[in-house]
Short mmCIF file of C-alpha atoms in Angstrom, two decimals:
data_model
loop_
_atom_site.label_atom_id
_atom_site.label_comp_id
_atom_site.label_asym_id
_atom_site.label_seq_id
_atom_site.Cartn_x
_atom_site.Cartn_y
_atom_site.Cartn_z
CA MET A 207 121.10 70.38 77.26
CA LEU A 208 123.33 71.21 74.38
CA ASN A 209 121.69 68.47 72.28
CA GLY A 210 118.29 69.98 73.00
CA ASP A 211 119.45 73.42 71.77
CA LYS A 212 120.72 71.91 68.52
CA GLN A 213 117.43 70.15 67.92
CA LYS A 214 115.50 73.39 68.52
CA ARG A 215 117.69 75.29 66.04
CA ALA A 216 117.24 72.53 63.40
CA LEU A 217 113.48 72.54 63.91
CA GLY A 218 113.46 76.31 63.68
CA ARG A 219 114.91 76.22 60.19
CA GLY A 220 112.03 74.07 58.99
CA LEU A 221 112.09 72.30 55.62
CA SER A 222 114.93 74.46 54.32
CA ALA A 223 117.34 72.50 56.50
CA LEU A 224 116.23 69.22 54.98
CA ILE A 225 115.67 70.08 51.29
CA PRO A 226 118.59 71.53 49.22
CA GLN A 227 117.66 74.84 47.70
CA ALA A 228 117.93 75.46 43.92
CA ALA A 229 120.39 78.06 42.71
CA PRO A 230 118.85 81.52 42.33
CA PRO A 231 117.69 82.24 38.75
CA ALA A 232 120.01 84.28 36.55
CA PRO A 233 119.09 87.95 36.18
CA ALA A 234 117.03 88.79 33.08
CA GLY A 235 119.22 89.40 30.02
CA ALA A 236 122.29 87.64 31.47
CA SER A 237 123.93 85.09 29.15
CA VAL A 238 124.14 81.55 30.47
CA VAL A 239 127.41 79.75 29.60
CA PRO A 240 126.79 76.01 29.25
CA PRO A 241 129.37 73.81 30.99
CA GLU A 242 132.09 72.33 28.76
CA PRO A 243 131.41 68.71 27.84
CA PRO A 244 133.90 66.27 29.38
CA PRO A 245 136.73 65.12 27.08
CA PRO A 246 136.10 61.80 25.34
CA PRO A 247 137.74 58.73 26.88
CA LYS A 248 141.22 57.97 25.55
CA GLY A 249 140.99 55.83 22.42
CA ALA A 250 137.26 56.45 21.96
CA VAL A 251 135.95 56.32 18.38
CA LEU A 252 134.17 59.57 17.52
CA LYS A 253 132.28 60.78 14.44
CA LEU A 254 134.06 63.89 13.17
CA PRO A 255 133.04 66.18 10.29
CA ILE A 256 135.19 65.39 7.26
CA GLU A 257 135.66 69.10 6.48
CA ALA A 258 137.20 69.60 9.97
CA ILE A 259 140.02 67.17 9.14
CA HIS A 260 143.02 68.31 7.09
CA ARG A 261 145.95 66.52 5.49
CA ASP A 262 149.22 66.89 7.42
CA THR A 263 152.14 68.12 5.33
CA LEU A 264 154.29 65.71 7.36
CA GLN A 265 152.38 62.74 5.88
CA PRO A 266 155.11 60.50 4.38
CA ARG A 267 152.85 59.03 1.70
CA ARG A 268 152.46 61.12 -1.46
CA HIS A 269 151.42 58.65 -4.17
CA PHE A 270 148.03 56.93 -4.19
CA ASP A 271 146.93 54.28 -6.67
CA GLU A 272 143.85 55.78 -8.36
CA GLU A 273 142.30 52.39 -9.14
CA LYS A 274 142.65 51.20 -5.53
CA LEU A 275 141.21 54.51 -4.33
CA ARG A 276 138.15 54.01 -6.54
CA GLU A 277 137.73 50.46 -5.22
CA LEU A 278 137.88 51.71 -1.62
CA THR A 279 135.34 54.44 -2.44
CA GLU A 280 132.85 51.84 -3.72
CA SER A 281 133.46 49.68 -0.63
CA ILE A 282 132.80 52.66 1.67
CA LYS A 283 129.59 53.49 -0.21
CA ALA A 284 128.40 49.92 0.39
CA GLN A 285 129.66 49.22 3.92
CA GLY A 286 130.85 52.51 5.40
CA VAL A 287 134.25 53.17 6.97
CA LEU A 288 135.16 50.07 8.97
CA MET A 289 138.42 51.35 10.49
CA PRO A 290 138.67 54.81 12.12
CA VAL A 291 141.29 57.30 11.02
CA LEU A 292 143.85 58.66 13.50
CA VAL A 293 143.95 62.46 14.04
CA ARG A 294 145.41 65.07 16.36
CA LYS A 295 144.01 68.45 17.42
CA ASP A 296 145.01 71.44 15.29
CA GLY A 297 143.38 74.67 16.43
CA ALA A 298 139.64 74.37 15.83
CA GLY A 299 140.12 71.36 13.56
CA PHE A 300 142.18 68.21 13.23
CA LYS A 301 145.21 66.97 11.29
CA LEU A 302 145.44 63.45 9.93
CA ILE A 303 148.01 61.11 11.43
CA ALA A 304 146.98 57.90 9.67
CA GLY A 305 144.20 56.88 7.30
CA GLU A 306 144.52 59.43 4.50
CA ARG A 307 143.31 56.97 1.84
CA ARG A 308 140.15 56.26 3.90
CA TRP A 309 139.65 60.01 4.38
CA ARG A 310 140.03 60.69 0.64
CA ALA A 311 137.75 57.81 -0.34
CA SER A 312 135.12 58.94 2.20
CA GLN A 313 135.02 62.36 0.55
CA LEU A 314 134.65 60.74 -2.88
CA ALA A 315 131.85 58.58 -1.45
CA GLY A 316 129.99 61.73 -0.37
CA LEU A 317 130.23 61.16 3.40
CA HIS A 318 130.03 64.13 5.76
CA GLU A 319 131.39 62.37 8.87
CA ILE A 320 134.10 59.80 9.44
CA PRO A 321 134.96 57.64 12.49
CA ALA A 322 138.16 58.89 14.12
CA ILE A 323 140.36 58.49 17.17
CA ILE A 324 141.98 61.63 18.59
CA ARG A 325 145.56 61.23 19.80
CA ASP A 326 147.37 63.74 22.02
CA VAL A 327 150.84 63.57 20.45
CA THR A 328 153.71 65.87 19.48
CA GLU A 329 154.61 66.62 15.88
CA VAL A 330 157.49 64.13 15.84
CA GLU A 331 155.31 61.44 17.47
CA ALA A 332 152.60 62.06 14.88
CA PHE A 333 155.11 61.67 12.05
CA GLU A 334 156.52 58.48 13.56
CA LEU A 335 153.00 57.02 13.88
CA ALA A 336 152.20 57.89 10.26
CA LEU A 337 155.49 56.42 9.02
CA VAL A 338 155.16 53.20 11.02
CA GLU A 339 151.52 52.71 10.00
CA ASN A 340 152.42 53.03 6.31
CA LEU A 341 155.48 50.79 6.66
CA GLN A 342 153.44 48.07 8.38
CA ARG A 343 150.86 48.18 5.58
CA SER A 344 153.59 48.33 2.88
CA ASP A 345 151.92 51.48 1.53
CA LEU A 346 155.09 53.50 0.97
CA ASN A 347 157.23 53.23 -2.14
CA PRO A 348 161.03 53.05 -1.52
CA MET A 349 161.55 56.77 -2.13
CA GLU A 350 158.77 57.78 0.30
CA GLU A 351 160.30 55.45 2.88
CA ALA A 352 163.76 56.98 2.37
CA GLU A 353 162.38 60.53 2.59
CA GLY A 354 160.51 59.61 5.79
CA TYR A 355 163.70 58.38 7.45
CA HIS A 356 165.54 61.47 6.21
CA ARG A 357 162.97 63.80 7.79
CA LEU A 358 163.32 62.05 11.14
CA VAL A 359 167.09 62.55 10.93
CA GLU A 360 167.22 66.09 9.53
CA GLU A 361 164.09 67.77 10.93
CA PHE A 362 163.74 65.98 14.25
CA GLY A 363 167.42 65.32 15.01
CA LEU A 364 167.26 61.54 15.41
CA THR A 365 170.25 59.31 14.70
CA GLN A 366 169.95 56.38 12.31
CA ASP A 367 169.98 54.04 15.30
CA GLN A 368 167.09 55.95 16.90
CA VAL A 369 165.13 55.94 13.62
CA ALA A 370 165.61 52.17 13.33
CA GLN A 371 164.37 51.65 16.91
CA ARG A 372 161.34 53.92 16.45
CA VAL A 373 160.13 52.26 13.22
CA GLY A 374 161.11 48.70 14.16
CA LYS A 375 163.72 48.22 11.44
CA GLU A 376 167.36 47.14 11.43
CA ARG A 377 169.87 49.99 11.18
CA PRO A 378 171.36 48.72 7.86
CA THR A 379 167.83 48.78 6.40
CA VAL A 380 167.49 52.46 7.33
CA ALA A 381 171.01 53.21 6.06
CA ASN A 382 170.39 51.48 2.73
CA ALA A 383 167.11 53.33 2.29
CA LEU A 384 168.80 56.69 2.92
CA ARG A 385 171.36 55.90 0.21
CA LEU A 386 168.56 56.11 -2.38
CA LEU A 387 168.39 59.87 -1.81
CA GLY A 388 171.72 60.12 -3.67
CA LEU A 389 170.02 59.06 -6.93
CA PRO A 390 169.37 61.60 -9.72
CA ASP A 391 165.81 62.93 -9.80
CA ASP A 392 164.92 60.98 -12.96
CA VAL A 393 166.01 57.71 -11.34
CA LYS A 394 164.16 58.60 -8.11
CA GLY A 395 161.03 58.99 -10.22
CA MET A 396 161.51 55.51 -11.73
CA VAL A 397 161.83 54.03 -8.24
CA ALA A 398 158.77 55.93 -6.93
CA THR A 399 156.60 54.72 -9.83
CA GLY A 400 157.76 51.11 -9.58
CA GLN A 401 159.76 50.99 -12.82
CA LEU A 402 162.82 50.16 -10.71
CA SER A 403 163.00 48.38 -7.36
CA ALA A 404 165.10 49.50 -4.39
CA GLY A 405 167.49 46.65 -5.27
CA HIS A 406 167.93 48.01 -8.80
CA ALA A 407 168.52 51.49 -7.38
CA ARG A 408 171.17 50.34 -4.91
CA ALA A 409 172.99 48.53 -7.72
CA LEU A 410 172.92 51.70 -9.85
CA LEU A 411 174.47 53.70 -6.99
CA GLY A 412 177.74 51.98 -7.93
CA VAL A 413 177.92 54.11 -11.09
CA PRO A 414 180.22 57.05 -10.28
CA ARG A 415 178.75 59.61 -12.70
CA LEU A 416 175.12 60.71 -12.50
CA PRO A 417 174.50 61.06 -16.27
CA GLU A 418 175.71 57.49 -16.80
CA MET A 419 173.54 56.33 -13.91
CA THR A 420 170.44 57.87 -15.50
CA GLU A 421 171.24 56.28 -18.86
CA LEU A 422 171.76 52.84 -17.31
CA ALA A 423 168.57 53.20 -15.26
CA SER A 424 166.59 53.80 -18.45
CA GLN A 425 168.17 50.69 -20.01
CA VAL A 426 167.33 48.58 -16.95
CA ALA A 427 163.71 49.77 -16.91
CA ALA A 428 163.24 49.34 -20.68
CA ARG A 429 164.80 45.88 -20.77
CA LYS A 430 163.19 44.84 -17.45
CA LEU A 431 166.52 43.50 -16.18
CA SER A 432 166.81 41.63 -12.89
CA VAL A 433 168.82 43.08 -10.02
CA ARG A 434 171.63 40.60 -10.71
CA ASP A 435 171.75 41.60 -14.39
CA THR A 436 171.73 45.26 -13.33
CA GLU A 437 174.74 44.64 -11.07
CA LYS A 438 176.57 43.04 -14.03
CA LEU A 439 175.69 46.01 -16.24
CA VAL A 440 177.02 48.42 -13.62
CA GLN A 441 180.26 46.43 -13.31
CA GLN A 442 180.69 46.56 -17.09
CA ALA A 443 180.11 50.32 -17.07
CA LYS A 444 182.64 50.83 -14.28
CA GLY A 445 185.19 48.66 -16.12
CA GLN A 446 185.03 50.74 -19.30
CA LYS A 447 187.91 53.13 -19.87
CA PRO A 448 187.95 56.29 -21.99
CA LYS A 449 188.69 55.56 -25.64
CA GLU A 450 191.88 57.61 -25.71
CA THR A 451 193.42 55.55 -22.90
CA ALA A 452 191.86 52.16 -23.64
CA SER A 453 194.99 50.87 -25.35
CA ALA A 454 197.39 52.07 -22.66
CA PRO A 455 198.78 49.11 -20.68
CA PRO A 456 198.12 49.20 -16.91
CA LYS A 457 201.01 50.44 -14.84
CA LYS A 458 202.74 47.63 -13.00
CA GLN A 459 202.91 48.06 -9.23
CA SER A 460 206.21 47.76 -7.46
CA PRO A 461 206.64 44.94 -4.89
CA GLN A 462 206.71 47.57 -2.14
CA VAL A 463 203.33 49.00 -3.21
CA LYS A 464 201.81 45.51 -3.50
CA ALA A 465 203.01 44.67 0.01
CA LEU A 466 201.55 47.94 1.32
CA VAL A 467 198.16 47.22 -0.30
CA GLU A 468 198.09 43.72 1.20
CA GLU A 469 198.93 45.10 4.62
CA LEU A 470 196.14 47.70 4.37
CA GLN A 471 193.62 45.05 3.28
CA ARG A 472 194.52 42.85 6.25
CA ALA A 473 194.28 45.77 8.67
CA LEU A 474 190.98 47.13 7.29
CA GLY A 475 189.35 43.81 6.39
CA THR A 476 188.22 45.04 2.97
CA LYS A 477 189.42 45.58 -0.57
CA VAL A 478 191.90 48.43 -1.06
CA ARG A 479 193.23 50.01 -4.27
CA LEU A 480 196.28 52.23 -4.47
CA VAL A 481 197.03 54.10 -7.70
CA GLU A 482 200.41 55.83 -8.02
CA LYS A 483 200.56 59.14 -9.90
CA GLY A 484 204.28 59.82 -9.65
CA SER A 485 206.33 62.16 -7.48
CA GLY A 486 205.16 60.33 -4.37
CA LYS A 487 201.46 61.12 -5.05
CA GLY A 488 198.55 58.78 -5.64
CA THR A 489 195.01 57.76 -4.80
CA LEU A 490 193.91 55.32 -2.11
CA GLU A 491 190.45 53.72 -2.45
CA VAL A 492 188.85 51.70 0.34
CA ASP A 493 185.68 49.67 -0.30
CA TYR A 494 182.82 49.51 2.21
CA PHE A 495 179.49 47.76 1.81
CA SER A 496 177.23 49.45 4.36
CA TYR A 497 177.30 52.31 6.85
CA ASP A 498 178.03 49.79 9.58
CA ASP A 499 181.02 48.59 7.57
CA LEU A 500 182.17 52.19 7.14
CA ASP A 501 181.86 52.78 10.90
CA ARG A 502 184.00 49.69 11.51
CA ILE A 503 186.71 50.94 9.11
CA LEU A 504 186.70 54.41 10.68
CA LYS A 505 187.17 52.85 14.13
CA VAL A 506 190.28 51.10 12.77
CA PHE A 507 191.66 54.44 11.59
CA ARG A 508 190.82 56.04 14.92
CA LYS A 509 192.25 53.06 16.82
CA GLU A 510 189.04 52.75 18.88
#
């Protein structure tokens, strides 16, 4: 009986029970908001307007070879952009993560769109991606590389160990790169433009006074000396004494001081110099050859 009642009610509703009804039309004059398109799949290659993409000030690369940029422009005119750039959302537009040379060349080629992949990343992740991409392609000069590591340490609070892990380098490599930031600006410029290599620059860091370092750097660049010859030049410069004291004989160390120096060298595992200045005063110099070596020496002092 109950089943019969249900069938009667269904029949009573007629076709409306079987055919879904369309939504009622919007009142006249009412604005219709179109539904938002679904987000693109992760990793999808999209065509983005070039003018909507902006250079990120965090981009580690600052120097671009003009001749290579012209060559890439001609290639893009002939074949288009074969590899998409990497971007992240920035308000209504996008910021570049990787592919600035392709983006620049595409503009020079007169393109209005460029293939791109949108990544949802933080500022520090974007900088790491840009740095790693440039390092893998050997696009950074030694100074740009050093400045990139420095920004990760200073601006994003990473340790040298963390920087090394993030960019896939050994910690001494990161430490040695950071040492280049201690060069005078003129010498940094020579390294950035390729007049001096990172090896030349590290050798020049052995010069204690910056004006002398700049002078030697100019000599090395002008004479196109090898790194080994640069190291010899630096050693000669460090061995020179002021003219007024050049003839003064070196002060002979007492047996007690010699024994103390030998004991320190055994304990620290490195070269030690002790210079007496009289009245129980003096200077103690301890050599180290990397930040890891310095950490090891400090642990000896701290008895860790």
